mmCIF file of C-alpha atoms in Angstrom:
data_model
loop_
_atom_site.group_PDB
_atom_site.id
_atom_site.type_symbol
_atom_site.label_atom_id
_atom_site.label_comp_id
_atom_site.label_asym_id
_atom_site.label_seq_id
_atom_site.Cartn_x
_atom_site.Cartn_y
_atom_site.Cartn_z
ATOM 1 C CA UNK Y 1 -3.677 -2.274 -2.398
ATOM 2 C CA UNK Y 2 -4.248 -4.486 0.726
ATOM 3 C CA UNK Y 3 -5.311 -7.757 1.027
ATOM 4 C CA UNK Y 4 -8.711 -7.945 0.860
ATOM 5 C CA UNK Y 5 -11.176 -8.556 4.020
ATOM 6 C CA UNK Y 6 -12.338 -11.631 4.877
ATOM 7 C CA UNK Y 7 -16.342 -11.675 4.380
ATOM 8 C CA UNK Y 8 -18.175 -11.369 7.165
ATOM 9 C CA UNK Y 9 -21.103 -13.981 7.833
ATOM 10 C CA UNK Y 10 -24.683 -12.744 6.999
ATOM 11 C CA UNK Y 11 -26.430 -12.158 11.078
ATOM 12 C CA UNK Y 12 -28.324 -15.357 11.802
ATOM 13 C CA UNK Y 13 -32.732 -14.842 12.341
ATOM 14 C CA UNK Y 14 -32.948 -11.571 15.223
ATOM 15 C CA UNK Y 15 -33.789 -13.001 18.491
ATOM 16 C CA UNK Y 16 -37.737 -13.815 19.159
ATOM 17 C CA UNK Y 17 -37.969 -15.330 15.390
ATOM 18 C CA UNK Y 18 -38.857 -18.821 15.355
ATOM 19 C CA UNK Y 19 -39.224 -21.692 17.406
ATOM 20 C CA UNK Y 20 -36.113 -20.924 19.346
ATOM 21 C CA UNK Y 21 -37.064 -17.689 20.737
ATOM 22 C CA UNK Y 22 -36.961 -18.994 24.583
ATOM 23 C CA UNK Y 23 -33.620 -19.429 24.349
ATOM 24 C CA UNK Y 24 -31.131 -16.678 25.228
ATOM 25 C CA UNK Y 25 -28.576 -16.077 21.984
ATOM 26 C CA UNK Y 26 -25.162 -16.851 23.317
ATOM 27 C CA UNK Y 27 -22.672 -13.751 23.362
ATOM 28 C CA UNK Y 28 -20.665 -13.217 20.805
ATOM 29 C CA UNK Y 29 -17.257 -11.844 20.517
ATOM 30 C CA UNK Y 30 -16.934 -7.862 19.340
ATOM 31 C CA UNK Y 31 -16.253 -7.697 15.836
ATOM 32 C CA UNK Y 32 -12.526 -6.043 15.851
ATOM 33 C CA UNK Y 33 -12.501 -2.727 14.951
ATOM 34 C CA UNK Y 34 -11.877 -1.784 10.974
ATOM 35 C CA UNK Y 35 -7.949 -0.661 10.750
ATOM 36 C CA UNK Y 36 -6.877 3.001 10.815
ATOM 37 C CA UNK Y 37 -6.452 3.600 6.858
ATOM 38 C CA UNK Y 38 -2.602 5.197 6.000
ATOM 39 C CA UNK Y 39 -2.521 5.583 2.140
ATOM 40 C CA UNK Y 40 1.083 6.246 1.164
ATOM 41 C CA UNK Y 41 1.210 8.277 -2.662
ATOM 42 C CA UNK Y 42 4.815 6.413 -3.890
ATOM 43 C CA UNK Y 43 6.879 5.264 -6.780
ATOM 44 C CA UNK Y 44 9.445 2.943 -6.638
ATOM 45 C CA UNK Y 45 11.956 5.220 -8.279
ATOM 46 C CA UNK Y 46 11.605 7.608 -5.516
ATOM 47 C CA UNK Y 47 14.625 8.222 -3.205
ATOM 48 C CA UNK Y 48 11.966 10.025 -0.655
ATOM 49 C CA UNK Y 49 9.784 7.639 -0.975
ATOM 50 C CA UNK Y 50 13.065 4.722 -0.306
ATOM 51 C CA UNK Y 51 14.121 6.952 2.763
ATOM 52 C CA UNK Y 52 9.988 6.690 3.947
ATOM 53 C CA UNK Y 53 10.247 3.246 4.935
ATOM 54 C CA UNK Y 54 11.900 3.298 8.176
ATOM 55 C CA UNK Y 55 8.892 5.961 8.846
ATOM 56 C CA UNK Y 56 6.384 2.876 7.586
ATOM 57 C CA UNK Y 57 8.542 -0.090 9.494
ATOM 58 C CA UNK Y 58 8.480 2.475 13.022
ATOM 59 C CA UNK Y 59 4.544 3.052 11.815
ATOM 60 C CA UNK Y 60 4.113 -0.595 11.705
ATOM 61 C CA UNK Y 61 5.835 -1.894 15.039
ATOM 62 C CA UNK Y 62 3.810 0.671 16.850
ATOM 63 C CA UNK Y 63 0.390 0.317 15.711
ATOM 64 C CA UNK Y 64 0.747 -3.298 14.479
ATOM 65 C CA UNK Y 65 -2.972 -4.419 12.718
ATOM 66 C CA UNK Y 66 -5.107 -1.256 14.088
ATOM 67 C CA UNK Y 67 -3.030 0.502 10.885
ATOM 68 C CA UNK Y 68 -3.370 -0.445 7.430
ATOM 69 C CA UNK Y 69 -1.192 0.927 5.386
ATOM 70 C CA UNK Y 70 -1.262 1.554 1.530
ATOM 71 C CA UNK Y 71 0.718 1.730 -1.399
ATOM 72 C CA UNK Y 72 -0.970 3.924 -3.804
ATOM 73 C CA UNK Y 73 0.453 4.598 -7.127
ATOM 74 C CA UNK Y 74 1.902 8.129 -8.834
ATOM 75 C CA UNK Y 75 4.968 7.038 -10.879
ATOM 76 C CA UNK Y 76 6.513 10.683 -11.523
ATOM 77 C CA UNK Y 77 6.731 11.852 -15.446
ATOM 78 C CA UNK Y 78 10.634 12.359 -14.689
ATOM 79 C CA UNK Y 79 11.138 8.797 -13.664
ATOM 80 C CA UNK Y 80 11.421 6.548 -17.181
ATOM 81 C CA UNK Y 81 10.507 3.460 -14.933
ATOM 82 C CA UNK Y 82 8.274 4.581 -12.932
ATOM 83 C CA UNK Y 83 5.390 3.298 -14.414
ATOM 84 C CA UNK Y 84 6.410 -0.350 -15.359
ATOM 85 C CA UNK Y 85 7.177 -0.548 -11.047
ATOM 86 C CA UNK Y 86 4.166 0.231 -10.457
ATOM 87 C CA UNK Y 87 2.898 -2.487 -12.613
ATOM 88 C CA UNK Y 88 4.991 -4.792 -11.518
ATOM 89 C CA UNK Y 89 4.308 -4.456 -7.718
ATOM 90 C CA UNK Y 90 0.844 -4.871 -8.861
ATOM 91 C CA UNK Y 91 1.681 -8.016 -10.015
ATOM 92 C CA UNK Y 92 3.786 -8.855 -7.173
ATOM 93 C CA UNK Y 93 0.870 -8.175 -4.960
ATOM 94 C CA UNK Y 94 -1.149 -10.596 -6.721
ATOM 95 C CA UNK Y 95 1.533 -13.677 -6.161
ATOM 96 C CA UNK Y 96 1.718 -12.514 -2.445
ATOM 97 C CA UNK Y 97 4.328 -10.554 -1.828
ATOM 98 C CA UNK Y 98 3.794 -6.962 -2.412
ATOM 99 C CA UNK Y 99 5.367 -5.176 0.508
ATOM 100 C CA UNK Y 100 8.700 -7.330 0.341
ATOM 101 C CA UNK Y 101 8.516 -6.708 -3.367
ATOM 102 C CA UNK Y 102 8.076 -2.661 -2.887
ATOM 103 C CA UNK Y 103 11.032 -2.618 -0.441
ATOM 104 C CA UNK Y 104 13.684 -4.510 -2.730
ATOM 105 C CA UNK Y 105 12.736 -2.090 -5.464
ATOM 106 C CA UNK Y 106 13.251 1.108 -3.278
ATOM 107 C CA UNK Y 107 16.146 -0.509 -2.132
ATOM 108 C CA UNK Y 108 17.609 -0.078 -5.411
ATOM 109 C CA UNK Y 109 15.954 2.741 -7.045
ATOM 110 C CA UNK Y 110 18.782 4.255 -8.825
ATOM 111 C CA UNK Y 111 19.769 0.876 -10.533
ATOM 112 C CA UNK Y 112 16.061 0.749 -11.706
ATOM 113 C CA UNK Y 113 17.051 3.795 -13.599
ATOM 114 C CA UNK Y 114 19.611 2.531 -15.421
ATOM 115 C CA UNK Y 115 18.332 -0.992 -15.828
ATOM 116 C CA UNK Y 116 14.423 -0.622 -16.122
ATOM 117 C CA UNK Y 117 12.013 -3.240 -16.472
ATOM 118 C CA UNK Y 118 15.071 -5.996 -16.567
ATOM 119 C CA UNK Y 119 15.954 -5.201 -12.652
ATOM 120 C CA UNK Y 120 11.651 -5.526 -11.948
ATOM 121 C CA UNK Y 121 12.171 -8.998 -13.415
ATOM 122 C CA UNK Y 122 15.460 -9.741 -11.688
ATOM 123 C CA UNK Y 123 13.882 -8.603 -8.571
ATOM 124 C CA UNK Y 124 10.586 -11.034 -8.351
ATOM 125 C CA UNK Y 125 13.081 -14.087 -9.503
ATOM 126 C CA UNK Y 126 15.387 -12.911 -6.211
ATOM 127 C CA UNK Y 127 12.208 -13.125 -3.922
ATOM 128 C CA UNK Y 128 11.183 -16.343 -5.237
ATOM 129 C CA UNK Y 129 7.864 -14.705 -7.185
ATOM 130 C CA UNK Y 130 7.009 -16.241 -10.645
ATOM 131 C CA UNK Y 131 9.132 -13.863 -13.039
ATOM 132 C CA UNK Y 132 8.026 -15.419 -15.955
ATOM 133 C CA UNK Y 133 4.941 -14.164 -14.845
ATOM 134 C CA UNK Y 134 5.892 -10.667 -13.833
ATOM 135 C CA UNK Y 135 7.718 -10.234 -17.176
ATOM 136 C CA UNK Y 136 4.458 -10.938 -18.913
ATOM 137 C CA UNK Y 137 2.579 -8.452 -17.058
ATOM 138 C CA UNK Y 138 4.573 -6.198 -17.733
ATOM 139 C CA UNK Y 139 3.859 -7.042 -21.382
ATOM 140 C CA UNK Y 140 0.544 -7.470 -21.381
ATOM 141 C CA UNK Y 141 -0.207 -4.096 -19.241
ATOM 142 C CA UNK Y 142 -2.778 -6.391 -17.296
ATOM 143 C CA UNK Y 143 -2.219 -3.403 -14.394
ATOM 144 C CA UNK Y 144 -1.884 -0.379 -16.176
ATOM 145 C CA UNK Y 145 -5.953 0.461 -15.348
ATOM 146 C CA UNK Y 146 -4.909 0.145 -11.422
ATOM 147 C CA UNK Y 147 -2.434 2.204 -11.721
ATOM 148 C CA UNK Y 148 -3.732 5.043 -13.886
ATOM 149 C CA UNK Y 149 -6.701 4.749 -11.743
ATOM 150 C CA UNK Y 150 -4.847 5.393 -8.146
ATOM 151 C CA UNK Y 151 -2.604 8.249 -10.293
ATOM 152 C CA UNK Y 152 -5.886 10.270 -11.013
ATOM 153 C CA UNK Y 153 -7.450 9.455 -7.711
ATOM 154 C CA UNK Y 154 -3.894 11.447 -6.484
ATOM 155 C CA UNK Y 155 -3.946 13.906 -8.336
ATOM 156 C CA UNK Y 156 -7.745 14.688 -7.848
ATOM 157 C CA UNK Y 157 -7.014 14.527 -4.187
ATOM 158 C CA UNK Y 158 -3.808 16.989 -4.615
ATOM 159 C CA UNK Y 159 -1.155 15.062 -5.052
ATOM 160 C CA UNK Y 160 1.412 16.302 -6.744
ATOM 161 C CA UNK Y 161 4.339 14.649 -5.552
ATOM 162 C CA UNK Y 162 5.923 11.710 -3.311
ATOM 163 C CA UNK Y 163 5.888 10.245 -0.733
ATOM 164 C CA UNK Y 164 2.436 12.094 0.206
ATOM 165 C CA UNK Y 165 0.282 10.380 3.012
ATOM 166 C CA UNK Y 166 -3.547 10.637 3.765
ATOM 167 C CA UNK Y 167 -5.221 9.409 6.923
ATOM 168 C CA UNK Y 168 -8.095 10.684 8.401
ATOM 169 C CA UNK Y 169 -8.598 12.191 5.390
ATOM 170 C CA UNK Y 170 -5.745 14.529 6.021
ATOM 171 C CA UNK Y 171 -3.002 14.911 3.574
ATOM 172 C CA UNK Y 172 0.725 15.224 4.329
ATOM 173 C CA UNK Y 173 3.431 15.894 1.697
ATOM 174 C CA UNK Y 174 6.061 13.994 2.098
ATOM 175 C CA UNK Y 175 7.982 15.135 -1.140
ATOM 176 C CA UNK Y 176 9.724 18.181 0.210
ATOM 177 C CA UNK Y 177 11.009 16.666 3.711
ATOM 178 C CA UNK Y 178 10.110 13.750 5.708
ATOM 179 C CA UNK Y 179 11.353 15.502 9.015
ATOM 180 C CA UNK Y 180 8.426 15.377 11.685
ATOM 181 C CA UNK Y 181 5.833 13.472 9.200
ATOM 182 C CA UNK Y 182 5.723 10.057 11.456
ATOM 183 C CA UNK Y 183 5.161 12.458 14.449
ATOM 184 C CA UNK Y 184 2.390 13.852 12.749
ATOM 185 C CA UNK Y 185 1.127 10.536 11.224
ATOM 186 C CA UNK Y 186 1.201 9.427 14.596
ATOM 187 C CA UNK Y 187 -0.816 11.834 16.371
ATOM 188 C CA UNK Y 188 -3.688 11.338 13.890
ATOM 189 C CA UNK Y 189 -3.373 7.764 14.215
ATOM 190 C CA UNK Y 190 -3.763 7.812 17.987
ATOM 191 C CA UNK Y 191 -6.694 10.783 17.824
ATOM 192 C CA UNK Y 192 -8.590 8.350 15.763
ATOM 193 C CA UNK Y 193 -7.854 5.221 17.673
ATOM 194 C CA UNK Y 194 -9.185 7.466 21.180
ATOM 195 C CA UNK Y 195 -12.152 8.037 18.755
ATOM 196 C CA UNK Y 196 -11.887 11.298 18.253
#
């Protein structure tokens, strides 16, 4: 739930092809390396999951673009709204503005509750998104696949609850505490990064 890459060009003819072959290639620039990957199991009814994103602002100041982090979907059976969030940050990710989106719903998680799929509208008008356009997608169910799809990927994974994080292919549940998760988010982060 990222933005996508950018494509890389295809590699040119190898060197000694052609009439050109005398001269020396110039050097290139490294390709950059490919992000650390933090997949972050949420719902934007979630108080954890609200009280996680000072973890994911600390997470993101530190590492800045050698960690890509991502929202993954598993709206929770006991949270009526659940579901049409996650749809609607979908569709908020589409018009460019997922993250800011994701935050102003967490921010107000318990008036989601009460107010549903009218707050998710209210919400992408505040941050300038196309509502009209959210409250149709949320009608049409044009994201329900993406979401089901990242809720079974969860669950087949072990998920069972949220916030729960996974990098390095290493899980950490978030759902009981979040005391000493960055610490240990970090330390994987920065084993990888070494290479190891």
């Amino acid at each position: 739930m990222s933005d996508p890459q950018p494509a890389r060009p295809s590699p040119g003819a190898a060197p000694g092809e052609g009439a050109e072959s005398h001269r020396a290639e110039p050097a290139r620039p490294a390709e950059p390396a490919e992000p650390i990957v933090l997949d972050v199991w949420c719902e934007l009814q979630c108080p954890d999951c609200r009280s996680s994103q000072t973890d994911l602002h600390a997470l993101r100041a530190r590492y800045g673009d050698a960690l890509e982090i991502r929202i993954r979907h598993f709206p929770l059976e006991k949270h009526k709204h659940a579901h049409a969030a996650a749809q609607a940050l979908e569709e908020a990710i589409v018009q460019g503005r997922g993250w800011p989106y994701a935050e102003a719903v967490l921010a107000r998680a318990e008036e989601l509750g009460a107010r549903g799929e009218v707050l998710l509208v209210e919400t992408a008008q505040e941050l300038g998104l196309d509502a009209e356009e959210m409250d149709t997608a949320l009608i049409d169910g044009r994201h329900i696949l993406i979401v089901d799809a990242d809720q079974a990927e969860g669950k087949a994974i072990g998920v069972s609850g949220t916030p729960t994080y996974v990098i390095g292919g290493e899980r950490l549940d978030g759902g009981k505490t979040q005391e000493g998760l960055r610490e240990r988010i970090e330390a994987i982060a920065d084993r990888l990064l070494a290479g190891g």
